[in-house]
PDB file of N, CA and C in Angstrom:
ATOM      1  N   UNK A   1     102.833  90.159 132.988  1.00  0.00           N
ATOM      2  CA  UNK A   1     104.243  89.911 132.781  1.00  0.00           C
ATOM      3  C   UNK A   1     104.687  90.336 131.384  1.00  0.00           C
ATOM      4  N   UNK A   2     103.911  90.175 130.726  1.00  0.00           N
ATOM      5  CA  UNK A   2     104.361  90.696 129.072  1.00  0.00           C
ATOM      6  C   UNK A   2     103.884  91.911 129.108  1.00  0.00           C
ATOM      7  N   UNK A   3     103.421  92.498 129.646  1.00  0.00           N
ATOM      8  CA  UNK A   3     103.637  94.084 130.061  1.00  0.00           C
ATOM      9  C   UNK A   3     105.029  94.800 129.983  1.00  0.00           C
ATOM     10  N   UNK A   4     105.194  94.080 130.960  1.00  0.00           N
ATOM     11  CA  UNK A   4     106.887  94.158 132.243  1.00  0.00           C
ATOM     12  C   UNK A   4     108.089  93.927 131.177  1.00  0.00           C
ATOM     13  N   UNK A   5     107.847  93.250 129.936  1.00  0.00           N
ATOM     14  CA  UNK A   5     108.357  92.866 129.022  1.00  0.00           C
ATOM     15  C   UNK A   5     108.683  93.414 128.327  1.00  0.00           C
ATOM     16  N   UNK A   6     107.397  93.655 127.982  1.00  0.00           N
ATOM     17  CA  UNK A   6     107.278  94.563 126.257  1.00  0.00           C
ATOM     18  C   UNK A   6     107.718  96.427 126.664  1.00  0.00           C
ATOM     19  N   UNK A   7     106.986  96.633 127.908  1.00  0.00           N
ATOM     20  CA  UNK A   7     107.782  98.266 128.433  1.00  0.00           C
ATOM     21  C   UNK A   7     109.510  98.251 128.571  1.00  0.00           C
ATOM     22  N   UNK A   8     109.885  96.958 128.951  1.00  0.00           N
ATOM     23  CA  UNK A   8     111.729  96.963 129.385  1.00  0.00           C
ATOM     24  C   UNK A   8     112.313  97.238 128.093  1.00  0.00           C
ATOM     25  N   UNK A   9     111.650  96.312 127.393  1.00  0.00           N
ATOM     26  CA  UNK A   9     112.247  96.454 125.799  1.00  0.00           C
ATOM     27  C   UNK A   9     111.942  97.712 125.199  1.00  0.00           C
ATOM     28  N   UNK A  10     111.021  97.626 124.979  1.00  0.00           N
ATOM     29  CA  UNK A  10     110.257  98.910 124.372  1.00  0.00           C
ATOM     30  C   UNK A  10     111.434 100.078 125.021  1.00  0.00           C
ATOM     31  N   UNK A  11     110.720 100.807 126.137  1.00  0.00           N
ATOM     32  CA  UNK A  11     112.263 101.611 126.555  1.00  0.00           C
ATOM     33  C   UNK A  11     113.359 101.609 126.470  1.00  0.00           C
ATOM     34  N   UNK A  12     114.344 100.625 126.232  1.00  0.00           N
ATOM     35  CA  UNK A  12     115.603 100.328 125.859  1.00  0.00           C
ATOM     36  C   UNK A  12     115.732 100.819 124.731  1.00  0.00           C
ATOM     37  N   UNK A  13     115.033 100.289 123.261  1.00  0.00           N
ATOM     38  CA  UNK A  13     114.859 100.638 122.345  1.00  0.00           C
ATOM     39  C   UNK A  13     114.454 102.526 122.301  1.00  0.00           C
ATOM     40  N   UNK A  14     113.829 103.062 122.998  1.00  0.00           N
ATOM     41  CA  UNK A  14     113.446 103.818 122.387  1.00  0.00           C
ATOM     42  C   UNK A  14     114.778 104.734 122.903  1.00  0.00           C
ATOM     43  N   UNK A  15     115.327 104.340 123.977  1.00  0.00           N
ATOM     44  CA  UNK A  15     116.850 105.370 124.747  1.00  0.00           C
ATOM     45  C   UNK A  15     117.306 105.334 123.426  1.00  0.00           C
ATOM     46  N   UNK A  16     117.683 104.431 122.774  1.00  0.00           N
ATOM     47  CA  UNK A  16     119.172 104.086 122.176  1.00  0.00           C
ATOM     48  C   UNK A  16     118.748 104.285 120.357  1.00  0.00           C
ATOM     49  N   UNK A  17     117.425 104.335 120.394  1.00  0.00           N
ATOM     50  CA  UNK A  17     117.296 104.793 118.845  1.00  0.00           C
ATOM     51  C   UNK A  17     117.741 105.945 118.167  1.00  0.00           C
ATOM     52  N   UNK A  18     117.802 106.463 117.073  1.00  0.00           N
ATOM     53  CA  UNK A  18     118.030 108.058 116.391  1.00  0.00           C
ATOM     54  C   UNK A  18     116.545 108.480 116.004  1.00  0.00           C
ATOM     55  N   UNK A  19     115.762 107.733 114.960  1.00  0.00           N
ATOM     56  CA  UNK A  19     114.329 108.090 114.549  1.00  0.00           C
ATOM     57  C   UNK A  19     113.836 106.576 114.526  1.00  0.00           C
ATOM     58  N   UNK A  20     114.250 105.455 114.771  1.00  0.00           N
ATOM     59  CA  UNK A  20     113.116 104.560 114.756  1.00  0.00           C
ATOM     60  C   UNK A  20     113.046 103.210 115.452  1.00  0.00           C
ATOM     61  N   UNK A  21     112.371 102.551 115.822  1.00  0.00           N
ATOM     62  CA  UNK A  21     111.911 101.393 116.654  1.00  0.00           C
ATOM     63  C   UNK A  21     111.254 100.456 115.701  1.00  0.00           C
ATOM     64  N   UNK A  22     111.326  99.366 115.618  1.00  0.00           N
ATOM     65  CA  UNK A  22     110.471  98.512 114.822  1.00  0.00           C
ATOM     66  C   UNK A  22     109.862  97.191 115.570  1.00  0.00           C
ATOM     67  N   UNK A  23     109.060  97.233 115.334  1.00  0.00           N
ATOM     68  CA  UNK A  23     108.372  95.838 116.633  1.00  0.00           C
ATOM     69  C   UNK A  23     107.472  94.576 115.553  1.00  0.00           C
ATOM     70  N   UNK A  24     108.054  93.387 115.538  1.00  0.00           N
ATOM     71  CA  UNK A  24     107.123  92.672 114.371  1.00  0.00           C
ATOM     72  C   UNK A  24     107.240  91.293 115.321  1.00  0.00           C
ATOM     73  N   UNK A  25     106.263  90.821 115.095  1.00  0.00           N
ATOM     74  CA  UNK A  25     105.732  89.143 115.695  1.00  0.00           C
ATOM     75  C   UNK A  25     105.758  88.027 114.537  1.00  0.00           C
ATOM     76  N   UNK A  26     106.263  87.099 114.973  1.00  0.00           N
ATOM     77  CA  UNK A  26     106.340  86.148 114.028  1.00  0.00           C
ATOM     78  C   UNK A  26     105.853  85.225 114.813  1.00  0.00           C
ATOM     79  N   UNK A  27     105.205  83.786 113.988  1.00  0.00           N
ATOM     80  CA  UNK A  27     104.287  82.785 114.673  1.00  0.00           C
ATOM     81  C   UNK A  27     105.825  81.749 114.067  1.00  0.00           C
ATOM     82  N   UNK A  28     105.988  80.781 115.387  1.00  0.00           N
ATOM     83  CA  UNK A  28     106.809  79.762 114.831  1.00  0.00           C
ATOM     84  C   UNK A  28     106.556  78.799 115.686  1.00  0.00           C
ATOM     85  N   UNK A  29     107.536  77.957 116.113  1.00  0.00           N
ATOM     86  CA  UNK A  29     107.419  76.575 117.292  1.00  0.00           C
ATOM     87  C   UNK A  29     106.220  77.422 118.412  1.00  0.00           C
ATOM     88  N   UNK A  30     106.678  78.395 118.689  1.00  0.00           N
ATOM     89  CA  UNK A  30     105.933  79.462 119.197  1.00  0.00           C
ATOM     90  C   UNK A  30     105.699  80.973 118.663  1.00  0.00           C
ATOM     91  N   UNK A  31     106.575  81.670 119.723  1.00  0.00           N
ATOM     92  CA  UNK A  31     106.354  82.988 119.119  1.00  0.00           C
ATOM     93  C   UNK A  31     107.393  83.976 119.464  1.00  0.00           C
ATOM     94  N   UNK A  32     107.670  84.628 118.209  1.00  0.00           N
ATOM     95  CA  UNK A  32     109.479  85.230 118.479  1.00  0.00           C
ATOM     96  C   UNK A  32     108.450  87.252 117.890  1.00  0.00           C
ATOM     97  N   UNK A  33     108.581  87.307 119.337  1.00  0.00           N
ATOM     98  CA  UNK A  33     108.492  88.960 119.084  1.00  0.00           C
ATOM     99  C   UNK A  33     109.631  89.790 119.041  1.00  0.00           C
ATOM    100  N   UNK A  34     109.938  90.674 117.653  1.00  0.00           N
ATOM    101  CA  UNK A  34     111.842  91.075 117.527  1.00  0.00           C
ATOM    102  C   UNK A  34     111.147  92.723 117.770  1.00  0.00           C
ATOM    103  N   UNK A  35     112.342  93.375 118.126  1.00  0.00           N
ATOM    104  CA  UNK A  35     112.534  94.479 118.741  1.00  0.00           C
ATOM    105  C   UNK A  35     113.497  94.881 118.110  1.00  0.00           C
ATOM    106  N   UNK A  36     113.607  96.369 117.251  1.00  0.00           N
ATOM    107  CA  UNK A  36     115.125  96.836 116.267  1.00  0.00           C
ATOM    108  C   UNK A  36     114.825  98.295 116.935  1.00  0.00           C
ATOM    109  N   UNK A  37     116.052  98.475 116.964  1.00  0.00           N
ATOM    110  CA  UNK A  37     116.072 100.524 116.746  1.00  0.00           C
ATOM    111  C   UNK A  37     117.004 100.587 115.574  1.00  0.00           C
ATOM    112  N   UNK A  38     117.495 102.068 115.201  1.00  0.00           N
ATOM    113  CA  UNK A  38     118.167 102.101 114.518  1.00  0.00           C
ATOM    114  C   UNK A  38     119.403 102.843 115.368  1.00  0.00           C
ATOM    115  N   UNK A  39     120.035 102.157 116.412  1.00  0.00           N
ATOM    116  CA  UNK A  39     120.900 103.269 117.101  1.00  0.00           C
ATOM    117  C   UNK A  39     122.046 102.889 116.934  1.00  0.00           C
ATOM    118  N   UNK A  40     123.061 102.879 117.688  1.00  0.00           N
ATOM    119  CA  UNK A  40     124.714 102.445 117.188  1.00  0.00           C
ATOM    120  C   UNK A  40     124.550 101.104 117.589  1.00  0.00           C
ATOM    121  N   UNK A  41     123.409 100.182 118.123  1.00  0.00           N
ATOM    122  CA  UNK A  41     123.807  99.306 118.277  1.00  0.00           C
ATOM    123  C   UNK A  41     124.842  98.656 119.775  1.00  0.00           C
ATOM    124  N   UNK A  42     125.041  96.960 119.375  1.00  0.00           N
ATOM    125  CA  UNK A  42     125.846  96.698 120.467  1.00  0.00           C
ATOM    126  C   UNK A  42     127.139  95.803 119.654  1.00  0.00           C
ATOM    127  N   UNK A  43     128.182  95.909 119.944  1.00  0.00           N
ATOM    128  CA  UNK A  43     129.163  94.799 119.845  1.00  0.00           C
ATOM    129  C   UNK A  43     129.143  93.665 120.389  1.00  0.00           C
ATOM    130  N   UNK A  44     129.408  92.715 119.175  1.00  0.00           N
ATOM    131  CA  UNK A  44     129.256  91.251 119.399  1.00  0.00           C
ATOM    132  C   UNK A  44     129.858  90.621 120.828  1.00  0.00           C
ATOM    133  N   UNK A  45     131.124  91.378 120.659  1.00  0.00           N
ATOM    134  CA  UNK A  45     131.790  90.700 122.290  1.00  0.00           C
ATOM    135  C   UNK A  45     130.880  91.192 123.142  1.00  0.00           C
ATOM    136  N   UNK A  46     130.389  92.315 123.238  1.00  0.00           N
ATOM    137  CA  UNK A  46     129.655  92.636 124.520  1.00  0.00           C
ATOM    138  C   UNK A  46     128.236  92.665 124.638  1.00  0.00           C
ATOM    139  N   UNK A  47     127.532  91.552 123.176  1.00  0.00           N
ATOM    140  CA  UNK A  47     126.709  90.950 123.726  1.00  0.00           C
ATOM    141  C   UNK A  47     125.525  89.913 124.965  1.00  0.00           C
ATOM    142  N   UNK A  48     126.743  89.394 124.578  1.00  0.00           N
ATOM    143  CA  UNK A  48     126.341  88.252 126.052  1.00  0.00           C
ATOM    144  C   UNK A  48     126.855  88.956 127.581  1.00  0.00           C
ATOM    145  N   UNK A  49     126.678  90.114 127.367  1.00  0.00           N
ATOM    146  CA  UNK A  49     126.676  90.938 128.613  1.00  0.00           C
ATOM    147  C   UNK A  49     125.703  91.295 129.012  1.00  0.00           C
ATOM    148  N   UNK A  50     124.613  91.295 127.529  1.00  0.00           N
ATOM    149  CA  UNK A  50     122.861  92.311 128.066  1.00  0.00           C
ATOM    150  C   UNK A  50     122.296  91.293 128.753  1.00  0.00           C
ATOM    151  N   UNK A  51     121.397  91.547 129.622  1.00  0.00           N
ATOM    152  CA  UNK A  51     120.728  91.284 130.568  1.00  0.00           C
ATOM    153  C   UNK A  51     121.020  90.490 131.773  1.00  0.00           C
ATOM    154  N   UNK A  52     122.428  90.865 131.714  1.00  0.00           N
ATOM    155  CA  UNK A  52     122.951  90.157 133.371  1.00  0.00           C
ATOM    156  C   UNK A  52     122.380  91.798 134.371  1.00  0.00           C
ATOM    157  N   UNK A  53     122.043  91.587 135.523  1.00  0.00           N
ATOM    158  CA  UNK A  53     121.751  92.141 136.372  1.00  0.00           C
ATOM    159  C   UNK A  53     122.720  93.330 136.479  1.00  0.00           C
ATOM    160  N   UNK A  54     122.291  94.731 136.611  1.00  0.00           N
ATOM    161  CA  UNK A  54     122.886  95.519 136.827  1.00  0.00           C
ATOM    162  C   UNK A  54     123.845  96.109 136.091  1.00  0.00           C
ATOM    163  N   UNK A  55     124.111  95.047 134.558  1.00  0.00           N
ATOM    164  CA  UNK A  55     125.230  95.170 133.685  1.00  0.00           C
ATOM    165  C   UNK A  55     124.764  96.563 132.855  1.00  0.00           C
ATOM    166  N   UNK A  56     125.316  97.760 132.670  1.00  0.00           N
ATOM    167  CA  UNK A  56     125.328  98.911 131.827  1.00  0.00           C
ATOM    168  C   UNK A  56     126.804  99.282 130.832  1.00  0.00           C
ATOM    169  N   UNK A  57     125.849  99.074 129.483  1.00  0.00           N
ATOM    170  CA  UNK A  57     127.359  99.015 128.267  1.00  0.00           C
ATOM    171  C   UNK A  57     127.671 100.423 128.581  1.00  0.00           C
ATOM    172  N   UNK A  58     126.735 101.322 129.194  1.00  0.00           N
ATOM    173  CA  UNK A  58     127.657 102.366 128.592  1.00  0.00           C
ATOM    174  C   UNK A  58     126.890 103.604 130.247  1.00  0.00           C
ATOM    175  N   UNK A  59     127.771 104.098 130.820  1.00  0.00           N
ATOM    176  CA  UNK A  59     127.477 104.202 132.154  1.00  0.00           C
ATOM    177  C   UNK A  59     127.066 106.128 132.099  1.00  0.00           C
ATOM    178  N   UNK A  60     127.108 106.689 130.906  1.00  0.00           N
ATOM    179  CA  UNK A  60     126.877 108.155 130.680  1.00  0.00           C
ATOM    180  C   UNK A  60     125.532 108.264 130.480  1.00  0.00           C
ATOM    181  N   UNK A  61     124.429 107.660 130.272  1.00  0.00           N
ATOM    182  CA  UNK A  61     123.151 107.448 129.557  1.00  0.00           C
ATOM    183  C   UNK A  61     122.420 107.022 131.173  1.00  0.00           C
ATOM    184  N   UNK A  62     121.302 107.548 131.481  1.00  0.00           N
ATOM    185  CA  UNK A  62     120.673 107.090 132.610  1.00  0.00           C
ATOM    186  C   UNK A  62     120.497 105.813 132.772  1.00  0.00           C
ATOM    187  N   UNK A  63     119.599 105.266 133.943  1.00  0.00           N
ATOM    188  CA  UNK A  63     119.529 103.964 133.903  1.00  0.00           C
ATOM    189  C   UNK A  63     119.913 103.249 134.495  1.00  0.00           C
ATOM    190  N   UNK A  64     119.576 101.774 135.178  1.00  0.00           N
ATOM    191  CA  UNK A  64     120.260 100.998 136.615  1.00  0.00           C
ATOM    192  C   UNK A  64     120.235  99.755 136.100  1.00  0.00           C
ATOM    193  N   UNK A  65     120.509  99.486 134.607  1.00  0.00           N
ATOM    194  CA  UNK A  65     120.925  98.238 134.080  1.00  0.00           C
ATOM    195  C   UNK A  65     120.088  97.286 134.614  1.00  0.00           C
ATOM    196  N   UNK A  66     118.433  97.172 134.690  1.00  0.00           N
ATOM    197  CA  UNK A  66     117.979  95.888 134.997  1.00  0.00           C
ATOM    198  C   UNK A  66     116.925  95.890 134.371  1.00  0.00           C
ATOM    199  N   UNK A  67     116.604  96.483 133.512  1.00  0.00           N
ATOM    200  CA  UNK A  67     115.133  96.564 132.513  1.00  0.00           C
ATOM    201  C   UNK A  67     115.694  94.949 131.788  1.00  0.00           C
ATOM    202  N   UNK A  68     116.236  94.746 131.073  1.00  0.00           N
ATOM    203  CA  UNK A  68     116.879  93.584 130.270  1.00  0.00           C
ATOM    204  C   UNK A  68     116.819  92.942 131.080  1.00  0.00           C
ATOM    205  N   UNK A  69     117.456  92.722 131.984  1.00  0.00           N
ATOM    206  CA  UNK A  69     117.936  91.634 133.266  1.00  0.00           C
ATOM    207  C   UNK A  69     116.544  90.993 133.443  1.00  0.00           C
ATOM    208  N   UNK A  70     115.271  92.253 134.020  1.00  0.00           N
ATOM    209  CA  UNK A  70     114.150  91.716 133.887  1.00  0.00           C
ATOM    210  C   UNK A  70     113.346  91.001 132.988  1.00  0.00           C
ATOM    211  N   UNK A  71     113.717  91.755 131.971  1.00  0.00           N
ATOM    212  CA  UNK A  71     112.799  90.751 130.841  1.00  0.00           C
ATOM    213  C   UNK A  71     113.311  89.690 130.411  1.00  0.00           C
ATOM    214  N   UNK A  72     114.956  89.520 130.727  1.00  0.00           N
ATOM    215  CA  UNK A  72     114.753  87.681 130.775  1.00  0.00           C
ATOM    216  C   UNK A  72     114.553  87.087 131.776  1.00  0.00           C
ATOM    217  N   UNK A  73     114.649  87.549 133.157  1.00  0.00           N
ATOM    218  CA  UNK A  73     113.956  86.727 133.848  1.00  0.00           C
ATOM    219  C   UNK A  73     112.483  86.323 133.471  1.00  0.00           C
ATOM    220  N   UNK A  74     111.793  86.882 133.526  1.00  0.00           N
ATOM    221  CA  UNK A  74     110.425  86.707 132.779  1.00  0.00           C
ATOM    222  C   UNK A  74     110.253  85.851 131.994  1.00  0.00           C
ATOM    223  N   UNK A  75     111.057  86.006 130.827  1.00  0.00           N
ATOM    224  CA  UNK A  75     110.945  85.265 129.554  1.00  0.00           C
ATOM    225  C   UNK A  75     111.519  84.010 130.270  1.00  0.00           C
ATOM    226  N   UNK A  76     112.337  83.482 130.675  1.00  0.00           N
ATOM    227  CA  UNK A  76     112.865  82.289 131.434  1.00  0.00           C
ATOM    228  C   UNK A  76     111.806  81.548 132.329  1.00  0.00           C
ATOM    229  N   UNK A  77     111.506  82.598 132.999  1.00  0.00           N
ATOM    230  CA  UNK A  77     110.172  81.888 133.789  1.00  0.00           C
ATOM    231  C   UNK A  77     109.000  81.508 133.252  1.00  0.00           C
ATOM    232  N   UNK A  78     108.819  81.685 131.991  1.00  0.00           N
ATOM    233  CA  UNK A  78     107.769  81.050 130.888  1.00  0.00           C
ATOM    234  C   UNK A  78     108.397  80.044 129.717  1.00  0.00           C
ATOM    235  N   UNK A  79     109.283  80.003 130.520  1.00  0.00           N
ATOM    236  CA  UNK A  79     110.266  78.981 129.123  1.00  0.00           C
ATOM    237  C   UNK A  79     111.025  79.194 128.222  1.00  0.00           C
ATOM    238  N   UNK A  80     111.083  80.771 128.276  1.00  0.00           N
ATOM    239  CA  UNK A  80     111.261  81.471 126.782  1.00  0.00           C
ATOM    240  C   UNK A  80     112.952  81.988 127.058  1.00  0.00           C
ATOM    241  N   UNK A  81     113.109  83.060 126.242  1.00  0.00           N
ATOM    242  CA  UNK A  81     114.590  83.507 125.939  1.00  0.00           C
ATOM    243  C   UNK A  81     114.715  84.733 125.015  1.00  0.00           C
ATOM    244  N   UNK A  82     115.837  85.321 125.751  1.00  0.00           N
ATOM    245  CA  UNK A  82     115.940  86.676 124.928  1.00  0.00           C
ATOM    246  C   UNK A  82     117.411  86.898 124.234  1.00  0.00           C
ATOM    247  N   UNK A  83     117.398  86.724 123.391  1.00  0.00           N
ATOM    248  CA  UNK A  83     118.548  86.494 122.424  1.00  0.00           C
ATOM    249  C   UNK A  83     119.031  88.029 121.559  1.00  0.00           C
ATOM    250  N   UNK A  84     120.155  88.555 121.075  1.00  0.00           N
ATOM    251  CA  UNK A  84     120.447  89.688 120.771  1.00  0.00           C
ATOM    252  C   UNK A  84     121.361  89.719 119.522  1.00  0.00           C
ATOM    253  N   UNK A  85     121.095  90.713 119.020  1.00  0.00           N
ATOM    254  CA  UNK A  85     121.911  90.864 117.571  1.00  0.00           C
ATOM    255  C   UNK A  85     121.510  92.137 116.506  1.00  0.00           C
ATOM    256  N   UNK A  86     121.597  92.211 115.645  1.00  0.00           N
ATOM    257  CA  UNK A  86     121.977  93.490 115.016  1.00  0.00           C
ATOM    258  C   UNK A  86     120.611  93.050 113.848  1.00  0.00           C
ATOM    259  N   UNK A  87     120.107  94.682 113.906  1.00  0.00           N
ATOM    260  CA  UNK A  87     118.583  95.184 114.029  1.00  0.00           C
ATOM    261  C   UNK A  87     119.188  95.413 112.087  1.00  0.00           C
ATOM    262  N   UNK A  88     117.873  95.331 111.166  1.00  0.00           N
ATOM    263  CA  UNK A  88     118.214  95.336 109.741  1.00  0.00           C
ATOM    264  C   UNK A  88     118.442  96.720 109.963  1.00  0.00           C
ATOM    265  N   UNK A  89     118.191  97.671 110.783  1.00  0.00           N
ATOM    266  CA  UNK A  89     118.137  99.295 111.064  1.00  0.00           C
ATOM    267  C   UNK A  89     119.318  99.650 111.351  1.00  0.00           C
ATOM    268  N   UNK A  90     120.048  98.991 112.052  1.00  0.00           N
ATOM    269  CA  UNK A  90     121.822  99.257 111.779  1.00  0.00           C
ATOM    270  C   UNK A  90     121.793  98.765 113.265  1.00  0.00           C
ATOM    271  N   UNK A  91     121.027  99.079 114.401  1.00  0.00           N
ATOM    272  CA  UNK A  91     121.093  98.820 115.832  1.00  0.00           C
ATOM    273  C   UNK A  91     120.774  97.534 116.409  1.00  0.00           C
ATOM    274  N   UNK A  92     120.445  97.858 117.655  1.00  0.00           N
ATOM    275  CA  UNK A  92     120.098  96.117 117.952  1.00  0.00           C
ATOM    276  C   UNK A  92     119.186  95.617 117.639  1.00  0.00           C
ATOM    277  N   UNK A  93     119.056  94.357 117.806  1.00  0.00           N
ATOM    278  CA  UNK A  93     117.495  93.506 117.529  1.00  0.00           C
ATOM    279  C   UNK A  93     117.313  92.746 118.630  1.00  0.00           C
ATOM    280  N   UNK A  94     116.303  92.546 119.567  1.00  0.00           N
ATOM    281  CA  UNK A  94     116.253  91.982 120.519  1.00  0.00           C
ATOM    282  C   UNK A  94     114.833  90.927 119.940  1.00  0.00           C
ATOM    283  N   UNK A  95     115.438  89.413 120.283  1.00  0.00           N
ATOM    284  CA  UNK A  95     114.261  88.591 120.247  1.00  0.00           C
ATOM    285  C   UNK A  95     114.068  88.065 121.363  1.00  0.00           C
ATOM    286  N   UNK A  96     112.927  88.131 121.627  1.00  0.00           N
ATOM    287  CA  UNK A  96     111.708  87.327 122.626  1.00  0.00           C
ATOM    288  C   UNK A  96     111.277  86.259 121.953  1.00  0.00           C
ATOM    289  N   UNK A  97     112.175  85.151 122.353  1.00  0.00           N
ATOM    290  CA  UNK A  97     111.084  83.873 121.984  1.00  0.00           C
ATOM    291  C   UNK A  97     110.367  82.825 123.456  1.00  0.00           C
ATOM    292  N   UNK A  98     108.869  83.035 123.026  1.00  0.00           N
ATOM    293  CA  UNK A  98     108.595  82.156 123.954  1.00  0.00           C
ATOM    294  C   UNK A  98     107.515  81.285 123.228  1.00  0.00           C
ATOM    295  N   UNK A  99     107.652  80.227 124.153  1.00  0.00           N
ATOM    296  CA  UNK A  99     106.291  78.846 123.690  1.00  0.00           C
ATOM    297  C   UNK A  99     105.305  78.620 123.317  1.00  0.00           C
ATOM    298  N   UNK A 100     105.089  78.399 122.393  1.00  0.00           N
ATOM    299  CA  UNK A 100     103.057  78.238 122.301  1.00  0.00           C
ATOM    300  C   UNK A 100     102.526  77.433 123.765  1.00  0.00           C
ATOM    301  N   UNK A 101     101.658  78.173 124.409  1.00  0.00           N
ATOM    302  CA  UNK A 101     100.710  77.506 124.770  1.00  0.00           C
ATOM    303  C   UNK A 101     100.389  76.177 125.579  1.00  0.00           C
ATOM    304  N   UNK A 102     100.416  75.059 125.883  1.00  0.00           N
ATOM    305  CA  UNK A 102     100.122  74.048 125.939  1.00  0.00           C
ATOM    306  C   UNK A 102      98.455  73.852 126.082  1.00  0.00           C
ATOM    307  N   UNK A 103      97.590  73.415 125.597  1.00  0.00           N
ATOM    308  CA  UNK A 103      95.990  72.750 126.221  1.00  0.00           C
ATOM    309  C   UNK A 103      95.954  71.717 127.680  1.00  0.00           C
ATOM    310  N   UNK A 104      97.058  72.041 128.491  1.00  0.00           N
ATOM    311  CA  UNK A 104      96.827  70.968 129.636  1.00  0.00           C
ATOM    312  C   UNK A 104      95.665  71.170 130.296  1.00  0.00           C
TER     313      UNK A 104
END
């Protein structure tokens, strides 16, 4: 599943970059893996649009709008969440946060 994840993102990122992608892991409550390109980015209003099913910001660029869609389902189905915002690279930043673990 973090395959399915890390390729949706990963590809998104790499459509919409100019020269770069940045991928860094941080350890916290759990674990927030961020995702930047440096591409034009998304607008704030039409944030909370990425990863609804089928949703495409921009309909000239290939693509069937569900790579995102998928990877929060995923991330949801492990507890987690994919949250969006603007990459230090000028483009987006996509975070993956999901849970540590439990020892049950």
């Amino acid at each position: 599943d973090l395959a399915e994840v890390l390729g949706n993102l990963l590809d998104n990122a790499c459509k919409w970059s100019r020269t770069r992608v940045r991928v860094g892991i941080h350890r916290h409550d759990g674990w927030r893996l961020v995702i930047e390109d440096d591409g034009p980015g998304v607008a704030e209003h039409q944030r909370a649009k990425l990863g609804q099913r089928g949703m495409r910001l921009d309909e000239q660029t290939a693509g069937t709008g569900l790579g995102l869609a998928i990877a929060r389902d995923i991330a949801a189905a492990y507890e987690g969440k994919l949250a969006f915002g603007i990459s230090k690279l000028g483009g987006l930043a996509v975070h993956l946060n999901l849970p540590a673990a439990t020892s049950d």
